[in-house]
Short mmCIF file of C-alpha atoms in Angstrom, two decimals:
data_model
loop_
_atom_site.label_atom_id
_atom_site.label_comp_id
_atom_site.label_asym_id
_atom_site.label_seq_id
_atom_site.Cartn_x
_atom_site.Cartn_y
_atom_site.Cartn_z
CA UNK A 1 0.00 0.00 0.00
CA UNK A 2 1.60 3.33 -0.82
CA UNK A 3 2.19 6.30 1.49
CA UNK A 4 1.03 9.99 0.46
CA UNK A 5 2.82 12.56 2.74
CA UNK A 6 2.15 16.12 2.92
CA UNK A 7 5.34 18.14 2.06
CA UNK A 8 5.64 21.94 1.01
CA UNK A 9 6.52 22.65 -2.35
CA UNK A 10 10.05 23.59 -1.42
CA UNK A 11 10.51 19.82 0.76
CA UNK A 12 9.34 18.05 -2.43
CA UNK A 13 11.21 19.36 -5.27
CA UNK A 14 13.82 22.89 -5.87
CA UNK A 15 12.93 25.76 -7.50
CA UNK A 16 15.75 27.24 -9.82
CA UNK A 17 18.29 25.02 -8.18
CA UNK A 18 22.00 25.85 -8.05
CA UNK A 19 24.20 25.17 -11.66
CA UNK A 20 27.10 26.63 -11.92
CA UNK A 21 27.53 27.92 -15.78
CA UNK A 22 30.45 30.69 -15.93
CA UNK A 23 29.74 33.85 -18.27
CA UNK A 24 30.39 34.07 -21.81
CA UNK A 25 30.17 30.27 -22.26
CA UNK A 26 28.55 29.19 -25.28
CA UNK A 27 26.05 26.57 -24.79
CA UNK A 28 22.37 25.92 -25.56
CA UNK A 29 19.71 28.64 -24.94
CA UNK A 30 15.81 27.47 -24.83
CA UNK A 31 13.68 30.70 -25.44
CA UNK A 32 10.15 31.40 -24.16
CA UNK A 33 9.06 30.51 -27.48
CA UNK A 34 10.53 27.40 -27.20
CA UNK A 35 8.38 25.84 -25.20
CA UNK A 36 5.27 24.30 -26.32
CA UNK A 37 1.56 24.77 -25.19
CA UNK A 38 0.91 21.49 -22.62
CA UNK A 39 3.85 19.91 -24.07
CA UNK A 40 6.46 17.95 -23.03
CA UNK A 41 9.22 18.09 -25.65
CA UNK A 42 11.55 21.53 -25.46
CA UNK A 43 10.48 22.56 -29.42
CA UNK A 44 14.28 23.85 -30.04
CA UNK A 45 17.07 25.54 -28.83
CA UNK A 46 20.15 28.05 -30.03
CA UNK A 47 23.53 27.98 -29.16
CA UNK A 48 24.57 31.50 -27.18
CA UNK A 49 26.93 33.09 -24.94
CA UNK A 50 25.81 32.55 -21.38
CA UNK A 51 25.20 36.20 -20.07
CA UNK A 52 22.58 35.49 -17.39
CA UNK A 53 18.85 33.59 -16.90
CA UNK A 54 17.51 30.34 -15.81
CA UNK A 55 20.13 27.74 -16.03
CA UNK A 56 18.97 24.13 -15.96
CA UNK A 57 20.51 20.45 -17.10
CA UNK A 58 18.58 17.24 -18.14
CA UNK A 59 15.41 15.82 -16.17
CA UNK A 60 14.68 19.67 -14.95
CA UNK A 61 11.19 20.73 -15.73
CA UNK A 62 11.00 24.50 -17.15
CA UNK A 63 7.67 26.45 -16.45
CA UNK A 64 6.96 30.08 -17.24
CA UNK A 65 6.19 32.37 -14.22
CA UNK A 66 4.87 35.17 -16.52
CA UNK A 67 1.24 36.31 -17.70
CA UNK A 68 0.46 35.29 -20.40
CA UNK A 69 2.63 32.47 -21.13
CA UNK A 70 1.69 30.33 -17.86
CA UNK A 71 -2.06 30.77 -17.87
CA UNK A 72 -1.52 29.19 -21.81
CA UNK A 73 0.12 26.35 -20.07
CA UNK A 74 4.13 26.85 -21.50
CA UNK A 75 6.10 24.07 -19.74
CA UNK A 76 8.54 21.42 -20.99
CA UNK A 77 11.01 18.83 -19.81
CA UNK A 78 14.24 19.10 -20.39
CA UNK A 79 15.96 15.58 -22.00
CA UNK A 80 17.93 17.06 -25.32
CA UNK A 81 21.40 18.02 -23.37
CA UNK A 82 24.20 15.56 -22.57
CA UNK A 83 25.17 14.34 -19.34
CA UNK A 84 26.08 17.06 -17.31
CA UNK A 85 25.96 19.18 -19.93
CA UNK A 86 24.12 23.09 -18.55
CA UNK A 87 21.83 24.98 -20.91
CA UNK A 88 20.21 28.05 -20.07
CA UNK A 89 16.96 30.45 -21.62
CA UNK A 90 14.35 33.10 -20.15
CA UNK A 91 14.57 34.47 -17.08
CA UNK A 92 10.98 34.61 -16.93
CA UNK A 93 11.04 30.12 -16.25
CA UNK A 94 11.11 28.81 -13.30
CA UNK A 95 13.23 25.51 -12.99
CA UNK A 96 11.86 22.57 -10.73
CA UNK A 97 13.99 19.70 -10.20
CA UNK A 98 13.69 16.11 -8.48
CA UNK A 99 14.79 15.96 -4.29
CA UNK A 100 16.87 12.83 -4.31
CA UNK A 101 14.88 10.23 -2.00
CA UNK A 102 11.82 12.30 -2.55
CA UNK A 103 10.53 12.78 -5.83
CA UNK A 104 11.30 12.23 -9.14
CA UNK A 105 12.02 14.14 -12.42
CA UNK A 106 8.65 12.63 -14.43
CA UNK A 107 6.63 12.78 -11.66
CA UNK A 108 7.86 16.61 -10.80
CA UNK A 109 7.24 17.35 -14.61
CA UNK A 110 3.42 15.76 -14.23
CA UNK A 111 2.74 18.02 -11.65
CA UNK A 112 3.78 21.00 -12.69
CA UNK A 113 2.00 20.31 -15.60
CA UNK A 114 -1.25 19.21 -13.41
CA UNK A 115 -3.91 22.77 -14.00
CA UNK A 116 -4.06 22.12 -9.60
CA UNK A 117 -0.35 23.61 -9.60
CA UNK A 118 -0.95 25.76 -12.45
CA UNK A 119 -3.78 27.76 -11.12
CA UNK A 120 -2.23 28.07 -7.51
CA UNK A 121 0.96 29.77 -9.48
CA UNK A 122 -1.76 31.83 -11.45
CA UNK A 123 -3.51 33.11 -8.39
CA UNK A 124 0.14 34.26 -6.54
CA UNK A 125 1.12 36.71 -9.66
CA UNK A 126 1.94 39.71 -8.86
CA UNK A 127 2.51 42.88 -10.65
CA UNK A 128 1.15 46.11 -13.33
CA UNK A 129 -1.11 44.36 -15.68
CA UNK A 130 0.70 42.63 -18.59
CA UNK A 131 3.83 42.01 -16.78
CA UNK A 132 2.51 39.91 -13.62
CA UNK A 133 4.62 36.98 -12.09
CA UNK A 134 4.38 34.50 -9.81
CA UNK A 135 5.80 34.62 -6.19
CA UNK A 136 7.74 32.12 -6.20
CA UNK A 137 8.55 32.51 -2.32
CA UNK A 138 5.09 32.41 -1.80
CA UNK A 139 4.38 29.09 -4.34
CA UNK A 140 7.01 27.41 -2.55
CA UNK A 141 5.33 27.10 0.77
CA UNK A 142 2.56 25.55 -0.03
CA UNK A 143 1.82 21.82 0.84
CA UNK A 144 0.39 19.05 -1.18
CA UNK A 145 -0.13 15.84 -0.92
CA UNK A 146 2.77 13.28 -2.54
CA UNK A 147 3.46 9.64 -2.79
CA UNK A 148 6.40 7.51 -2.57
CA UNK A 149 8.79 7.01 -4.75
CA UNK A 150 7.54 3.82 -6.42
CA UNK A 151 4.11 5.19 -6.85
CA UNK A 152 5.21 8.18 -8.13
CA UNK A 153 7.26 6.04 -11.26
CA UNK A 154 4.24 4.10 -11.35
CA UNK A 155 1.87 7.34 -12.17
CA UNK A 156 4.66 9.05 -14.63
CA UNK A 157 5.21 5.43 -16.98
CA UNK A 158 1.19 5.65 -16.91
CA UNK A 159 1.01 8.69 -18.42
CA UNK A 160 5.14 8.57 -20.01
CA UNK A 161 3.12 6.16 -22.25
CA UNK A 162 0.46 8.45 -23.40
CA UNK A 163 3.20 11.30 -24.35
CA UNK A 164 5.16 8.52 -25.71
CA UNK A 165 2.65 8.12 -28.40
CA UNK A 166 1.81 11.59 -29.10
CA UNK A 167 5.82 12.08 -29.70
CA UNK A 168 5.73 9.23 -31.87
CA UNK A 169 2.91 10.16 -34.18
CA UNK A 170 4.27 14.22 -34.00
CA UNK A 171 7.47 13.17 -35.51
CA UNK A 172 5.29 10.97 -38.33
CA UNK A 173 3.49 14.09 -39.17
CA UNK A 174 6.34 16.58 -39.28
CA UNK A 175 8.05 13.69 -41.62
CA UNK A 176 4.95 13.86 -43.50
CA UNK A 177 4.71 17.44 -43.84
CA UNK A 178 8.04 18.09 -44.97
CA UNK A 179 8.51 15.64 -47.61
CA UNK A 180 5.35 17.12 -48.96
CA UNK A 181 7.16 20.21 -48.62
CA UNK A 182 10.31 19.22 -50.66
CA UNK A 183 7.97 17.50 -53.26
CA UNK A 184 6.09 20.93 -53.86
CA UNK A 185 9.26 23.09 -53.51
CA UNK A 186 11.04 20.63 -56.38
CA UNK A 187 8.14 20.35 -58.79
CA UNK A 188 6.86 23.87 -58.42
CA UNK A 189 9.87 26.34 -57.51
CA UNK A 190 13.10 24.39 -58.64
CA UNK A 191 11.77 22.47 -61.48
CA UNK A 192 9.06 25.24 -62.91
CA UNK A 193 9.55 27.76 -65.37
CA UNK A 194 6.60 29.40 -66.15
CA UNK A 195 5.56 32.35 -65.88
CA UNK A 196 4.57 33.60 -62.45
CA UNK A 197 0.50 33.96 -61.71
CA UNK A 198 -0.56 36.21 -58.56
CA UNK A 199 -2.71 33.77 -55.63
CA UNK A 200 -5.15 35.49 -56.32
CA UNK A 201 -6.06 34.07 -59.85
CA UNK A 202 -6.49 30.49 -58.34
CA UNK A 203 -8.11 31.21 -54.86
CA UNK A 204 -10.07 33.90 -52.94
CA UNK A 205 -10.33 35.53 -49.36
CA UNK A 206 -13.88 33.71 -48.10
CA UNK A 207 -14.33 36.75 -45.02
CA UNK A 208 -18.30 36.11 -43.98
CA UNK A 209 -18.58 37.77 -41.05
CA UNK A 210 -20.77 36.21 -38.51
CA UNK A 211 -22.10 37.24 -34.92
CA UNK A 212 -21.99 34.48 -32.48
CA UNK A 213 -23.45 36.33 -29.94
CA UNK A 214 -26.61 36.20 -31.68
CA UNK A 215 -27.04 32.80 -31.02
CA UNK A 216 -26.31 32.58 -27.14
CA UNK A 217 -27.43 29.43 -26.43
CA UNK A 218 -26.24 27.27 -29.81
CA UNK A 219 -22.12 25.82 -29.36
CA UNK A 220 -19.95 26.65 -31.75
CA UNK A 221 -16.40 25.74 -32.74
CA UNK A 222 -13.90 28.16 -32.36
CA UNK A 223 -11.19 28.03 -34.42
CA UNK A 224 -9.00 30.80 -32.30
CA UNK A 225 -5.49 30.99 -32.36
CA UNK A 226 -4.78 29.93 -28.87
CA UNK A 227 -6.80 26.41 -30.54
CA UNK A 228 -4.40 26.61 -33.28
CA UNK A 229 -1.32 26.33 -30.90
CA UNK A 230 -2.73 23.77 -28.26
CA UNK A 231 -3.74 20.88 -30.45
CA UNK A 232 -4.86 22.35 -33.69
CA UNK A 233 -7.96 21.28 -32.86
CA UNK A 234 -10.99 24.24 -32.75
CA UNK A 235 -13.35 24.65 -29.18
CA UNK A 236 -16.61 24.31 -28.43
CA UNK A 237 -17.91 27.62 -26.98
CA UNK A 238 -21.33 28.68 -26.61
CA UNK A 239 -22.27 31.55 -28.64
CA UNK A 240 -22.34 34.11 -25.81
CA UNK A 241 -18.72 33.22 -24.74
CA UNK A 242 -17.68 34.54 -28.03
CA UNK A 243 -17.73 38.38 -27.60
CA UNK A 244 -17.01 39.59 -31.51
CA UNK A 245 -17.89 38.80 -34.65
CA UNK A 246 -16.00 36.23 -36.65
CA UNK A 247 -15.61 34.68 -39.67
CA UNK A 248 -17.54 31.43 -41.21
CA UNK A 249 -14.86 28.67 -41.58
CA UNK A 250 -15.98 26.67 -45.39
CA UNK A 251 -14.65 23.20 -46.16
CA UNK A 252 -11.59 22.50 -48.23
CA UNK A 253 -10.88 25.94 -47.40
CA UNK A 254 -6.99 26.97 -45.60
CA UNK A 255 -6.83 29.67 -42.46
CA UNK A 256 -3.93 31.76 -42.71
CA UNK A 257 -2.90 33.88 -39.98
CA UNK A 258 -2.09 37.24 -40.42
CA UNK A 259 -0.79 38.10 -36.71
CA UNK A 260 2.94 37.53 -36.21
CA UNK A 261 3.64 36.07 -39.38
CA UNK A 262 6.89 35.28 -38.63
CA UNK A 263 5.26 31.90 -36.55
CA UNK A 264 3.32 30.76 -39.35
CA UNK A 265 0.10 29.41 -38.36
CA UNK A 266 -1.77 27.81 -41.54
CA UNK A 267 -4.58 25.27 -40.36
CA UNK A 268 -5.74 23.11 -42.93
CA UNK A 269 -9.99 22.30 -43.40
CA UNK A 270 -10.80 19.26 -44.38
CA UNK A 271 -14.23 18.69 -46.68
CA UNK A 272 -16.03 18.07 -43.71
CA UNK A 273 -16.58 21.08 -41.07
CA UNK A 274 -19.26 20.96 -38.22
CA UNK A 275 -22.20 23.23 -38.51
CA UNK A 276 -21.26 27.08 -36.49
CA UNK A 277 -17.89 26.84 -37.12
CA UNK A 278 -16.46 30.32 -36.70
CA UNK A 279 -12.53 31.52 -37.08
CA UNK A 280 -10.38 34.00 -34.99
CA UNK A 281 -10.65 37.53 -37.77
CA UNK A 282 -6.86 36.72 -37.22
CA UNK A 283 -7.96 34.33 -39.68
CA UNK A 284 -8.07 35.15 -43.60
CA UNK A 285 -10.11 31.91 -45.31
CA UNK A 286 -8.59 31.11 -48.04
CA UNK A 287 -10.23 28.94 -51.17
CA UNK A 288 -9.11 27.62 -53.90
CA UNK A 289 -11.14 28.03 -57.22
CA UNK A 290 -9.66 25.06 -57.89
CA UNK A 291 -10.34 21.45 -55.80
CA UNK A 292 -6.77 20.66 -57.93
CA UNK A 293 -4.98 23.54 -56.16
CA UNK A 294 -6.48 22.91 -52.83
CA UNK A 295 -2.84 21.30 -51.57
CA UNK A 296 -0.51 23.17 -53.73
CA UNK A 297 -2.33 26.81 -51.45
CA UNK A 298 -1.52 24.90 -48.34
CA UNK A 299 2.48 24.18 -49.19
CA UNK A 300 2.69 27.56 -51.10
CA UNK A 301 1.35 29.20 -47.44
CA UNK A 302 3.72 26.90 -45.35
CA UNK A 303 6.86 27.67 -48.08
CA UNK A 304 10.23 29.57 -46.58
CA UNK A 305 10.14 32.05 -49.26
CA UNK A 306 6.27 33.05 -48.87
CA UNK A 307 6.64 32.88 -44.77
CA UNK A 308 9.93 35.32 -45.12
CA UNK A 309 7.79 37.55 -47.35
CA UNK A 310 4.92 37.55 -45.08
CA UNK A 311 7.02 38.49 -42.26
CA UNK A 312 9.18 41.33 -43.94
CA UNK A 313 5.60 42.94 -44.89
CA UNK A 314 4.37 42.60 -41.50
CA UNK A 315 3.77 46.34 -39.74
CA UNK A 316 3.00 47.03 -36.27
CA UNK A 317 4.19 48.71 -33.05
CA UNK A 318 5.02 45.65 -31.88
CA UNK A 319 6.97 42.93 -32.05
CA UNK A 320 4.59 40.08 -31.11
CA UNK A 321 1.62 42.51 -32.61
CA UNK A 322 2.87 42.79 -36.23
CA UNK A 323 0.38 42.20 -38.67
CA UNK A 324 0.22 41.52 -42.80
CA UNK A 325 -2.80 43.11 -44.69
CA UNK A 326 -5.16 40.17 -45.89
CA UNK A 327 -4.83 41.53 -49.49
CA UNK A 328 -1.28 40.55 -49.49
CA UNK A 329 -1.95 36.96 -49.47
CA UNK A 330 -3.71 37.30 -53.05
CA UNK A 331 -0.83 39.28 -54.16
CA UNK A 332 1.83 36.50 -53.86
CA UNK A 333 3.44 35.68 -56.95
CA UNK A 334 3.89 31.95 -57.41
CA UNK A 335 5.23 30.15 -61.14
CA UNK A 336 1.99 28.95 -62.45
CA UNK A 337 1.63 24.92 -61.86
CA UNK A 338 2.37 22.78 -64.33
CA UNK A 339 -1.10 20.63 -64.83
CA UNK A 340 0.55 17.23 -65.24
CA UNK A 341 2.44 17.69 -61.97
CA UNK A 342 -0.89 18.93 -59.96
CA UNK A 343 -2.02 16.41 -60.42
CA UNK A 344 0.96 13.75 -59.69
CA UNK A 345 1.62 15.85 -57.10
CA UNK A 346 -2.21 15.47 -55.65
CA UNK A 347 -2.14 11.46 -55.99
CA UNK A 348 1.43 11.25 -54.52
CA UNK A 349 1.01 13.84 -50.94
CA UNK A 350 -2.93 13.81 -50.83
CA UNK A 351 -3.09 10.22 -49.06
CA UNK A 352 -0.17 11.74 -46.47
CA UNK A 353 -1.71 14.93 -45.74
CA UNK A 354 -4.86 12.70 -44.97
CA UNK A 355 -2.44 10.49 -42.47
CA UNK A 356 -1.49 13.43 -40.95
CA UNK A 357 -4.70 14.37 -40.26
CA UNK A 358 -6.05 11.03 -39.23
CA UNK A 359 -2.76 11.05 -36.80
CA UNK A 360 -3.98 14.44 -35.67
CA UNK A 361 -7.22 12.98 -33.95
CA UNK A 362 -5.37 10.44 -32.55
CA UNK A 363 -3.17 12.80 -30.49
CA UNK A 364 -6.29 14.71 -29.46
CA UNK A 365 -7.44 11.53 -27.83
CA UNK A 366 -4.50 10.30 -26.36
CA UNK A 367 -4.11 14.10 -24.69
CA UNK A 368 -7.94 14.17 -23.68
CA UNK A 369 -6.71 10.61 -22.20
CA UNK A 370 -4.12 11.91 -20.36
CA UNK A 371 -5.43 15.09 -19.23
CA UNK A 372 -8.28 12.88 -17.96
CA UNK A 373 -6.38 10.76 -15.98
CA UNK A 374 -3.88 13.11 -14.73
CA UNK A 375 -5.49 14.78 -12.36
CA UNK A 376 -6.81 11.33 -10.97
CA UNK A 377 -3.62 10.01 -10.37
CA UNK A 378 -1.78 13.26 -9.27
CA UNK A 379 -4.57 13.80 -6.40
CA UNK A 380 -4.99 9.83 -5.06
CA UNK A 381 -8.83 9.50 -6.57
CA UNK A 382 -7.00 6.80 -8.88
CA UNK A 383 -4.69 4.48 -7.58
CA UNK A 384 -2.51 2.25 -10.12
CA UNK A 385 -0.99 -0.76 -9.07
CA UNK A 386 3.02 -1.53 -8.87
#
């Protein structure tokens, strides 16, 4: 029978523990944007001069302390450095690692991940509006409940599994989507020589404005950009929930973001799309005259060249505000397709964009799965067996 044993935070696991990292050493740097939305994998690093911020090494848990990014859940475990290799990033994370004989690293990552811990930290910020942070200080003396060591591997392997999966079928889907990529680049950039046509002779900008709030009671699904980053994957609000108007999201149609271009966000619709579904006006919907050219829109969106353009036309004060006007998306200049290759290139990627969406709503159920159980196993109401 395990134990559970109240502890404060600060008995249980450290917060921004001692690692010594002299200055001016180059090594790896995570940024804020680095880490994901509720996921576990660091999504990349640079390599920079050490000049100050959080420093952390493998099996440390990174979490950010500042408004927005920890109400939008930005967290990730740290398993890309080498044995005792030290990396650093933001100041604004806060480091947890494992108390020898206490705790350990999966199980400290699982809880800081847990919404329980999340919305303590979100009710101790501090600060002008904007710029709040958590006290740590303050976090740190709180108690919770814990259990032993072997019950604690037993509840991170549980749900180790479950992010095991979603990792696996992540890296099939970014394999996917960049061979498409080369394919499209190769047979319609490198290997093209016609003349070049302007997007806007083979699709158009579908903007029907619509008022949720006219329809209190009815759901909708929300295709927001926070839904974009979490899992791709639109939410189900009521119409009253949604306080401006939007626009209707068609089938076979692509959403192309115009805020921040410079983190392209380009959400492909499929031919099927539940009634009330609304899109973020951050949203342009974009539709091909064409069924043939439905594809070739979504690489030509995702390309280098058209994301560096976007992003070099962007304007706005600032620099996680900037902005490209929705008529430059029908201005980009593309060589006109070759028909013989549309349509090799439609019977060759079509059936692996569909894998990648079929592989889509599997990760959606394996994280409803785990977020499920989580919180079941994290508080005792579910008890696994060793």
């Amino acid at each position: 029978m395990s134990e559970w044993t109240d502890y404060r935070l600060s008995e249980f696991m450290d917060f921004n523990p001692t690692t010594p990292l002299r200055k001016n050493t180059e090594c790896k740097k995570v940024a804020m944007e680095n880490l994901g939305i509720n996921s576990r994998k660091v999504l990349g690093w640079e390599i920079a001069r050490f000049n100050g911020g959080a420093k952390f090494m493998n099996g440390d848990t990174l979490v950010a302390r500042i408004t927005p990014c920890l109400e939008n859940g930005k967290i990730g475990f740290v398993d890309f450095l080498d044995d005792g290799e030290v990396a650093f990033g933001s100041t604004e994370f806060i480091v947890l690692r494992k108390k020898a004989g206490i705790s350990t690293q999966q199980f400290v990552y699982y809880f800081a991940y847990w919404n329980e811990f999340r919305d303590l930290a979100v009710q101790l910020m501090t600060g002008t509006s904007g710029r709040q942070r958590v006290e740590t200080d303050v976090l740190k003396q709180r108690v919770f409940r814990f259990p032993d060591i072997p019950t604690q591997q037993t509840i991170a392997e549980v749900l180790a599994s479950l992010d095991d999966k979603i990792d696996l079928l992540t890296r099939q889907n970014t394999t996917l989507e960049a061979l498409t990529q080369t394919y499209f680049r190769q047979w319609f950039l490198e290997e093209n020589e016609n003349d070049p046509i302007p997007v806007s002779d083979i699709a158009t900008l579908e903007n029907n404005s619509v008022n949720p709030g006219r329809k209190p009671l009815e759901p909708f699904y929300h295709y927001s950009i926070p839904a974009f980053d979490t899992a791709q994957t639109p939410a189900v609000e009521l119409g009253k929930a949604i306080l401006s108007n939007k626009f209707c999201v068609l089938p076979n149609t692509i959403l192309v973001s115009k805020l921040n271009p410079v983190t392209p966000r380009i959400w492909r619709i499929g031919e099927k799309v539940q009634p009330n579904s609304v899109c973020s006006t951050e949203f342009q919907v974009l539709r091909p005259k064409d069924m043939r050219h439905y594809l070739f829109l979504y690489c030509l969106m995702k390309s280098k060249d058209v994301v560096s353009s976007f992003a070099m036309s962007a304007t706005g004060t600032s620099g996680s505000h900037q902005r490209i006007r929705p008529e430059y998306i029908l201005e980009v200049e593309t060589p006109a397709p070759d028909d013989e290759k549309l349509a090799l290139f439609n019977e060759v990627c079509a059936p692996m964009m569909e894998r990648v969406m079929k592989n889509q709503k599997q990760i959606l159920t394996l994280q409803k799965l785990r977020d499920t159980l989580l919180p079941k196993l994290l508080s005792g109401e579910v008890r696994v067996k060793q």
